[in-house]
Amino acid sequence: MRLAAALLTTLLCIACATAPPEPSSGRHHDQASRAPHGSAPSGEQGYLIVPGSFEPDRGPDGNSLFLDAPDGLILVDTGRHPEHRDRLLAHARRRGRPIAAIVNTHWHLDHSTGNAEIRAAHPGAELYATEAIDGALAGLLLRSREQAETMLAAGDVPPGREAEVRRFLAVMDDPDSLRPTRPVRESADMTIAGRRLRVNVAPHAATEGDIWIFDAATGLLVAGDLVVAEVPFMDTACPEGWRRALDAIAEMPFTTLVPGHGDPMDRADFLAWRAAFGNLLDCAASDAARDLCIAGWRRDAARFQRPGREAMIDRITGYHIDARLRSAPEERARYCE
Ligand SMILES: [Zn+2]
């Protein structure tokens, strides 16, 4: 069972975040509980955030964001779970507008699992993403699929997670739902669904190719998982490329930044988060004790962490120190080239 637990951990990491499942199910607060209707209207700015979820013992959903555009709605990221997808579809119905374009900030399945069903309901929606998905499908996702099938066959998937694992396998049966119809290969000003946006590509950061968006008209910046409020998800990270991406984001004159997970940030929040991230990388690169680096993250990023989640955050931070920041050089290089 120990082996099964390890495999499950890996499988869930794909997804992507994250570390070992929580041993006990303590009380926790997810974003949805703070935004009971699963959406936070932002009115005049012309965008709306549908908060994701990040709970113990369950794969997370990334935040989604709707932008109004002349030709319809632009949807940034489509979540993982059916409940999240339903909120996205309900918002488009309420607005009475088609989803004209989907942007995946990166291929992790907590941001892209909903693609197929959203596009089934909105067949005109183009998919903007980098082609990093191709490497993932040939590597990490392929291995994860084999592990998932093995575990299901052996009865090693806990009953509470079986639906999630089967949903993962359904996406693997439909890999084209993750592939862009409009590949984004370099940073550029783009017109998406008739709306002008600065679309930036960060190579070798949280994944092999991440997208982040800056809208000069509103001062909005959509960071994807280059910013994850409580703790960065480094499963497929090149830490130094990630650090460069954060520096590029800091150059932009944004007023509100929407992270991949967690609440929107103002500039001061983001700069604090970037400093915490840099400190974690520096600590891991030094001779400092592992526990000191974990405690450093929790201190530096305390303002982004919800009460009662300390043990989980420490576990995730420690996992990424071991698996990514202090792993063998060839393992560290794997996501940087
Ligand atoms: Zn994510």
PDB file of N, CA and C in Angstrom, residues 142-207:
ATOM      1  N   LEU A 142       1.930  10.449 -20.168  1.00  0.00           N
ATOM      2  CA  LEU A 142       1.904   9.048 -20.602  1.00  0.00           C
ATOM      3  C   LEU A 142       2.212   8.119 -19.422  1.00  0.00           C
ATOM      4  N   ARG A 143       3.230   8.468 -18.673  1.00  0.00           N
ATOM      5  CA  ARG A 143       3.582   7.644 -17.498  1.00  0.00           C
ATOM      6  C   ARG A 143       2.466   7.685 -16.462  1.00  0.00           C
ATOM      7  N   SER A 144       1.875   8.831 -16.289  1.00  0.00           N
ATOM      8  CA  SER A 144       0.803   8.953 -15.302  1.00  0.00           C
ATOM      9  C   SER A 144      -0.404   8.111 -15.701  1.00  0.00           C
ATOM     10  N   ARG A 145      -0.662   8.092 -16.991  1.00  0.00           N
ATOM     11  CA  ARG A 145      -1.787   7.296 -17.468  1.00  0.00           C
ATOM     12  C   ARG A 145      -1.564   5.818 -17.149  1.00  0.00           C
ATOM     13  N   GLU A 146      -0.340   5.344 -17.402  1.00  0.00           N
ATOM     14  CA  GLU A 146      -0.045   3.933 -17.129  1.00  0.00           C
ATOM     15  C   GLU A 146      -0.199   3.644 -15.636  1.00  0.00           C
ATOM     16  N   GLN A 147       0.278   4.575 -14.817  1.00  0.00           N
ATOM     17  CA  GLN A 147       0.151   4.379 -13.369  1.00  0.00           C
ATOM     18  C   GLN A 147      -1.309   4.364 -12.946  1.00  0.00           C
ATOM     19  N   ALA A 148      -2.080   5.254 -13.521  1.00  0.00           N
ATOM     20  CA  ALA A 148      -3.494   5.333 -13.153  1.00  0.00           C
ATOM     21  C   ALA A 148      -4.214   4.035 -13.519  1.00  0.00           C
ATOM     22  N   GLU A 149      -3.913   3.530 -14.712  1.00  0.00           N
ATOM     23  CA  GLU A 149      -4.586   2.303 -15.151  1.00  0.00           C
ATOM     24  C   GLU A 149      -4.177   1.126 -14.258  1.00  0.00           C
ATOM     25  N   THR A 150      -2.896   1.077 -13.911  1.00  0.00           N
ATOM     26  CA  THR A 150      -2.416   0.002 -13.036  1.00  0.00           C
ATOM     27  C   THR A 150      -3.105   0.068 -11.676  1.00  0.00           C
ATOM     28  N   MET A 151      -3.193   1.266 -11.140  1.00  0.00           N
ATOM     29  CA  MET A 151      -3.793   1.423  -9.810  1.00  0.00           C
ATOM     30  C   MET A 151      -5.280   1.111  -9.816  1.00  0.00           C
ATOM     31  N   LEU A 152      -5.957   1.534 -10.863  1.00  0.00           N
ATOM     32  CA  LEU A 152      -7.394   1.232 -10.945  1.00  0.00           C
ATOM     33  C   LEU A 152      -7.605  -0.278 -11.011  1.00  0.00           C
ATOM     34  N   ALA A 153      -6.789  -0.928 -11.845  1.00  0.00           N
ATOM     35  CA  ALA A 153      -6.938  -2.377 -12.015  1.00  0.00           C
ATOM     36  C   ALA A 153      -6.663  -3.100 -10.706  1.00  0.00           C
ATOM     37  N   ALA A 154      -5.732  -2.574  -9.912  1.00  0.00           N
ATOM     38  CA  ALA A 154      -5.360  -3.227  -8.647  1.00  0.00           C
ATOM     39  C   ALA A 154      -6.275  -2.807  -7.495  1.00  0.00           C
ATOM     40  N   GLY A 155      -7.203  -1.921  -7.768  1.00  0.00           N
ATOM     41  CA  GLY A 155      -8.087  -1.450  -6.694  1.00  0.00           C
ATOM     42  C   GLY A 155      -7.383  -0.558  -5.697  1.00  0.00           C
ATOM     43  N   ASP A 156      -6.312   0.117  -6.138  1.00  0.00           N
ATOM     44  CA  ASP A 156      -5.508   0.938  -5.230  1.00  0.00           C
ATOM     45  C   ASP A 156      -5.925   2.409  -5.186  1.00  0.00           C
ATOM     46  N   VAL A 157      -6.892   2.780  -5.971  1.00  0.00           N
ATOM     47  CA  VAL A 157      -7.344   4.170  -5.921  1.00  0.00           C
ATOM     48  C   VAL A 157      -8.429   4.282  -4.849  1.00  0.00           C
ATOM     49  N   PRO A 158      -8.237   5.183  -3.887  1.00  0.00           N
ATOM     50  CA  PRO A 158      -9.265   5.333  -2.850  1.00  0.00           C
ATOM     51  C   PRO A 158     -10.610   5.678  -3.498  1.00  0.00           C
ATOM     52  N   PRO A 159     -11.685   5.136  -2.962  1.00  0.00           N
ATOM     53  CA  PRO A 159     -12.996   5.344  -3.580  1.00  0.00           C
ATOM     54  C   PRO A 159     -13.321   6.816  -3.809  1.00  0.00           C
ATOM     55  N   GLY A 160     -12.900   7.660  -2.877  1.00  0.00           N
ATOM     56  CA  GLY A 160     -13.210   9.081  -3.008  1.00  0.00           C
ATOM     57  C   GLY A 160     -12.498   9.764  -4.168  1.00  0.00           C
ATOM     58  N   ARG A 161     -11.513   9.080  -4.741  1.00  0.00           N
ATOM     59  CA  ARG A 161     -10.758   9.732  -5.826  1.00  0.00           C
ATOM     60  C   ARG A 161     -10.937   9.032  -7.154  1.00  0.00           C
ATOM     61  N   GLU A 162     -11.758   7.997  -7.176  1.00  0.00           N
ATOM     62  CA  GLU A 162     -11.864   7.224  -8.415  1.00  0.00           C
ATOM     63  C   GLU A 162     -12.432   8.066  -9.563  1.00  0.00           C
ATOM     64  N   ALA A 163     -13.436   8.870  -9.263  1.00  0.00           N
ATOM     65  CA  ALA A 163     -14.045   9.681 -10.329  1.00  0.00           C
ATOM     66  C   ALA A 163     -13.011  10.632 -10.929  1.00  0.00           C
ATOM     67  N   GLU A 164     -12.174  11.174 -10.054  1.00  0.00           N
ATOM     68  CA  GLU A 164     -11.145  12.107 -10.522  1.00  0.00           C
ATOM     69  C   GLU A 164     -10.135  11.403 -11.431  1.00  0.00           C
ATOM     70  N   VAL A 165      -9.757  10.178 -11.047  1.00  0.00           N
ATOM     71  CA  VAL A 165      -8.790   9.434 -11.855  1.00  0.00           C
ATOM     72  C   VAL A 165      -9.420   9.038 -13.195  1.00  0.00           C
ATOM     73  N   ARG A 166     -10.685   8.664 -13.168  1.00  0.00           N
ATOM     74  CA  ARG A 166     -11.346   8.309 -14.435  1.00  0.00           C
ATOM     75  C   ARG A 166     -11.503   9.529 -15.340  1.00  0.00           C
ATOM     76  N   ARG A 167     -11.720  10.660 -14.737  1.00  0.00           N
ATOM     77  CA  ARG A 167     -11.809  11.897 -15.529  1.00  0.00           C
ATOM     78  C   ARG A 167     -10.454  12.197 -16.185  1.00  0.00           C
ATOM     79  N   PHE A 168      -9.393  11.967 -15.438  1.00  0.00           N
ATOM     80  CA  PHE A 168      -8.042  12.110 -16.003  1.00  0.00           C
ATOM     81  C   PHE A 168      -7.862  11.178 -17.209  1.00  0.00           C
ATOM     82  N   LEU A 169      -8.297   9.914 -17.063  1.00  0.00           N
ATOM     83  CA  LEU A 169      -8.123   8.963 -18.167  1.00  0.00           C
ATOM     84  C   LEU A 169      -8.967   9.364 -19.376  1.00  0.00           C
ATOM     85  N   ALA A 170     -10.132   9.953 -19.126  1.00  0.00           N
ATOM     86  CA  ALA A 170     -10.970  10.405 -20.246  1.00  0.00           C
ATOM     87  C   ALA A 170     -10.259  11.510 -21.032  1.00  0.00           C
ATOM     88  N   VAL A 171      -9.560  12.393 -20.324  1.00  0.00           N
ATOM     89  CA  VAL A 171      -8.800  13.440 -21.026  1.00  0.00           C
ATOM     90  C   VAL A 171      -7.667  12.808 -21.826  1.00  0.00           C
ATOM     91  N   MET A 172      -7.019  11.786 -21.236  1.00  0.00           N
ATOM     92  CA  MET A 172      -5.929  11.126 -21.966  1.00  0.00           C
ATOM     93  C   MET A 172      -6.432  10.417 -23.224  1.00  0.00           C
ATOM     94  N   ASP A 173      -7.718  10.027 -23.229  1.00  0.00           N
ATOM     95  CA  ASP A 173      -8.305   9.431 -24.433  1.00  0.00           C
ATOM     96  C   ASP A 173      -8.641  10.489 -25.487  1.00  0.00           C
ATOM     97  N   ASP A 174      -8.559  11.741 -25.108  1.00  0.00           N
ATOM     98  CA  ASP A 174      -8.933  12.835 -26.014  1.00  0.00           C
ATOM     99  C   ASP A 174      -7.857  13.925 -25.965  1.00  0.00           C
ATOM    100  N   PRO A 175      -6.611  13.549 -26.294  1.00  0.00           N
ATOM    101  CA  PRO A 175      -5.508  14.502 -26.099  1.00  0.00           C
ATOM    102  C   PRO A 175      -5.649  15.762 -26.946  1.00  0.00           C
ATOM    103  N   ASP A 176      -6.403  15.652 -28.057  1.00  0.00           N
ATOM    104  CA  ASP A 176      -6.557  16.851 -28.892  1.00  0.00           C
ATOM    105  C   ASP A 176      -7.273  17.970 -28.150  1.00  0.00           C
ATOM    106  N   SER A 177      -8.017  17.611 -27.102  1.00  0.00           N
ATOM    107  CA  SER A 177      -8.706  18.665 -26.345  1.00  0.00           C
ATOM    108  C   SER A 177      -7.703  19.560 -25.617  1.00  0.00           C
ATOM    109  N   LEU A 178      -6.470  19.099 -25.487  1.00  0.00           N
ATOM    110  CA  LEU A 178      -5.439  19.890 -24.804  1.00  0.00           C
ATOM    111  C   LEU A 178      -4.534  20.632 -25.787  1.00  0.00           C
ATOM    112  N   ARG A 179      -4.648  20.280 -27.086  1.00  0.00           N
ATOM    113  CA  ARG A 179      -3.729  20.871 -28.074  1.00  0.00           C
ATOM    114  C   ARG A 179      -4.319  22.158 -28.631  1.00  0.00           C
ATOM    115  N   PRO A 180      -3.485  23.185 -28.757  1.00  0.00           N
ATOM    116  CA  PRO A 180      -4.020  24.469 -29.232  1.00  0.00           C
ATOM    117  C   PRO A 180      -4.488  24.401 -30.681  1.00  0.00           C
ATOM    118  N   THR A 181      -5.585  25.093 -30.969  1.00  0.00           N
ATOM    119  CA  THR A 181      -5.922  25.353 -32.375  1.00  0.00           C
ATOM    120  C   THR A 181      -5.182  26.608 -32.837  1.00  0.00           C
ATOM    121  N   ARG A 182      -4.797  27.436 -31.885  1.00  0.00           N
ATOM    122  CA  ARG A 182      -3.997  28.637 -32.184  1.00  0.00           C
ATOM    123  C   ARG A 182      -2.764  28.607 -31.295  1.00  0.00           C
ATOM    124  N   PRO A 183      -1.715  27.913 -31.735  1.00  0.00           N
ATOM    125  CA  PRO A 183      -0.514  27.808 -30.891  1.00  0.00           C
ATOM    126  C   PRO A 183       0.098  29.186 -30.614  1.00  0.00           C
ATOM    127  N   VAL A 184       0.513  29.378 -29.384  1.00  0.00           N
ATOM    128  CA  VAL A 184       1.186  30.622 -28.997  1.00  0.00           C
ATOM    129  C   VAL A 184       2.662  30.285 -28.827  1.00  0.00           C
ATOM    130  N   ARG A 185       3.497  30.855 -29.687  1.00  0.00           N
ATOM    131  CA  ARG A 185       4.912  30.459 -29.704  1.00  0.00           C
ATOM    132  C   ARG A 185       5.834  31.530 -29.160  1.00  0.00           C
ATOM    133  N   GLU A 186       5.368  32.754 -29.154  1.00  0.00           N
ATOM    134  CA  GLU A 186       6.221  33.829 -28.608  1.00  0.00           C
ATOM    135  C   GLU A 186       5.356  34.954 -28.081  1.00  0.00           C
ATOM    136  N   SER A 187       5.943  35.788 -27.244  1.00  0.00           N
ATOM    137  CA  SER A 187       5.209  36.918 -26.672  1.00  0.00           C
ATOM    138  C   SER A 187       4.832  37.892 -27.787  1.00  0.00           C
ATOM    139  N   ALA A 188       3.576  38.357 -27.744  1.00  0.00           N
ATOM    140  CA  ALA A 188       3.108  39.262 -28.800  1.00  0.00           C
ATOM    141  C   ALA A 188       1.824  39.939 -28.351  1.00  0.00           C
ATOM    142  N   ASP A 189       1.559  41.110 -28.955  1.00  0.00           N
ATOM    143  CA  ASP A 189       0.225  41.688 -28.837  1.00  0.00           C
ATOM    144  C   ASP A 189      -0.681  40.901 -29.775  1.00  0.00           C
ATOM    145  N   MET A 190      -1.752  40.350 -29.232  1.00  0.00           N
ATOM    146  CA  MET A 190      -2.637  39.516 -30.040  1.00  0.00           C
ATOM    147  C   MET A 190      -4.049  40.051 -29.950  1.00  0.00           C
ATOM    148  N   THR A 191      -4.828  39.822 -30.995  1.00  0.00           N
ATOM    149  CA  THR A 191      -6.255  40.114 -30.952  1.00  0.00           C
ATOM    150  C   THR A 191      -6.979  38.783 -30.804  1.00  0.00           C
ATOM    151  N   ILE A 192      -7.593  38.599 -29.640  1.00  0.00           N
ATOM    152  CA  ILE A 192      -8.304  37.350 -29.361  1.00  0.00           C
ATOM    153  C   ILE A 192      -9.783  37.691 -29.221  1.00  0.00           C
ATOM    154  N   ALA A 193     -10.594  37.051 -30.027  1.00  0.00           N
ATOM    155  CA  ALA A 193     -12.041  37.314 -30.033  1.00  0.00           C
ATOM    156  C   ALA A 193     -12.324  38.815 -30.162  1.00  0.00           C
ATOM    157  N   GLY A 194     -11.448  39.496 -30.878  1.00  0.00           N
ATOM    158  CA  GLY A 194     -11.637  40.923 -31.127  1.00  0.00           C
ATOM    159  C   GLY A 194     -11.086  41.831 -30.043  1.00  0.00           C
ATOM    160  N   ARG A 195     -10.501  41.256 -28.987  1.00  0.00           N
ATOM    161  CA  ARG A 195      -9.944  42.081 -27.905  1.00  0.00           C
ATOM    162  C   ARG A 195      -8.416  42.021 -27.944  1.00  0.00           C
ATOM    163  N   ARG A 196      -7.819  43.174 -27.828  1.00  0.00           N
ATOM    164  CA  ARG A 196      -6.363  43.287 -27.895  1.00  0.00           C
ATOM    165  C   ARG A 196      -5.764  42.962 -26.529  1.00  0.00           C
ATOM    166  N   LEU A 197      -4.835  42.042 -26.492  1.00  0.00           N
ATOM    167  CA  LEU A 197      -4.199  41.638 -25.236  1.00  0.00           C
ATOM    168  C   LEU A 197      -2.712  41.399 -25.479  1.00  0.00           C
ATOM    169  N   ARG A 198      -1.923  41.660 -24.464  1.00  0.00           N
ATOM    170  CA  ARG A 198      -0.513  41.287 -24.519  1.00  0.00           C
ATOM    171  C   ARG A 198      -0.403  39.852 -23.979  1.00  0.00           C
ATOM    172  N   VAL A 199       0.004  38.946 -24.848  1.00  0.00           N
ATOM    173  CA  VAL A 199       0.118  37.536 -24.462  1.00  0.00           C
ATOM    174  C   VAL A 199       1.599  37.191 -24.394  1.00  0.00           C
ATOM    175  N   ASN A 200       2.048  36.789 -23.240  1.00  0.00           N
ATOM    176  CA  ASN A 200       3.479  36.545 -23.021  1.00  0.00           C
ATOM    177  C   ASN A 200       3.758  35.060 -22.829  1.00  0.00           C
ATOM    178  N   VAL A 201       4.842  34.607 -23.393  1.00  0.00           N
ATOM    179  CA  VAL A 201       5.260  33.224 -23.196  1.00  0.00           C
ATOM    180  C   VAL A 201       6.479  33.214 -22.277  1.00  0.00           C
ATOM    181  N   ALA A 202       6.385  32.461 -21.208  1.00  0.00           N
ATOM    182  CA  ALA A 202       7.526  32.250 -20.307  1.00  0.00           C
ATOM    183  C   ALA A 202       8.055  30.843 -20.567  1.00  0.00           C
ATOM    184  N   PRO A 203       9.222  30.737 -21.207  1.00  0.00           N
ATOM    185  CA  PRO A 203       9.762  29.400 -21.453  1.00  0.00           C
ATOM    186  C   PRO A 203      10.384  28.808 -20.191  1.00  0.00           C
ATOM    187  N   HIS A 204      10.206  27.517 -20.011  1.00  0.00           N
ATOM    188  CA  HIS A 204      10.832  26.798 -18.891  1.00  0.00           C
ATOM    189  C   HIS A 204      10.630  27.525 -17.568  1.00  0.00           C
ATOM    190  N   ALA A 205       9.399  27.584 -17.157  1.00  0.00           N
ATOM    191  CA  ALA A 205       9.079  28.222 -15.876  1.00  0.00           C
ATOM    192  C   ALA A 205       8.284  27.220 -15.030  1.00  0.00           C
ATOM    193  N   ALA A 206       6.982  27.442 -14.823  1.00  0.00           N
ATOM    194  CA  ALA A 206       6.198  26.428 -14.092  1.00  0.00           C
ATOM    195  C   ALA A 206       6.035  25.172 -14.944  1.00  0.00           C
ATOM    196  N   THR A 207       5.999  25.366 -16.272  1.00  0.00           N
ATOM    197  CA  THR A 207       6.065  24.235 -17.214  1.00  0.00           C
ATOM    198  C   THR A 207       7.059  24.628 -18.306  1.00  0.00           C
TER     199      THR A 207
END
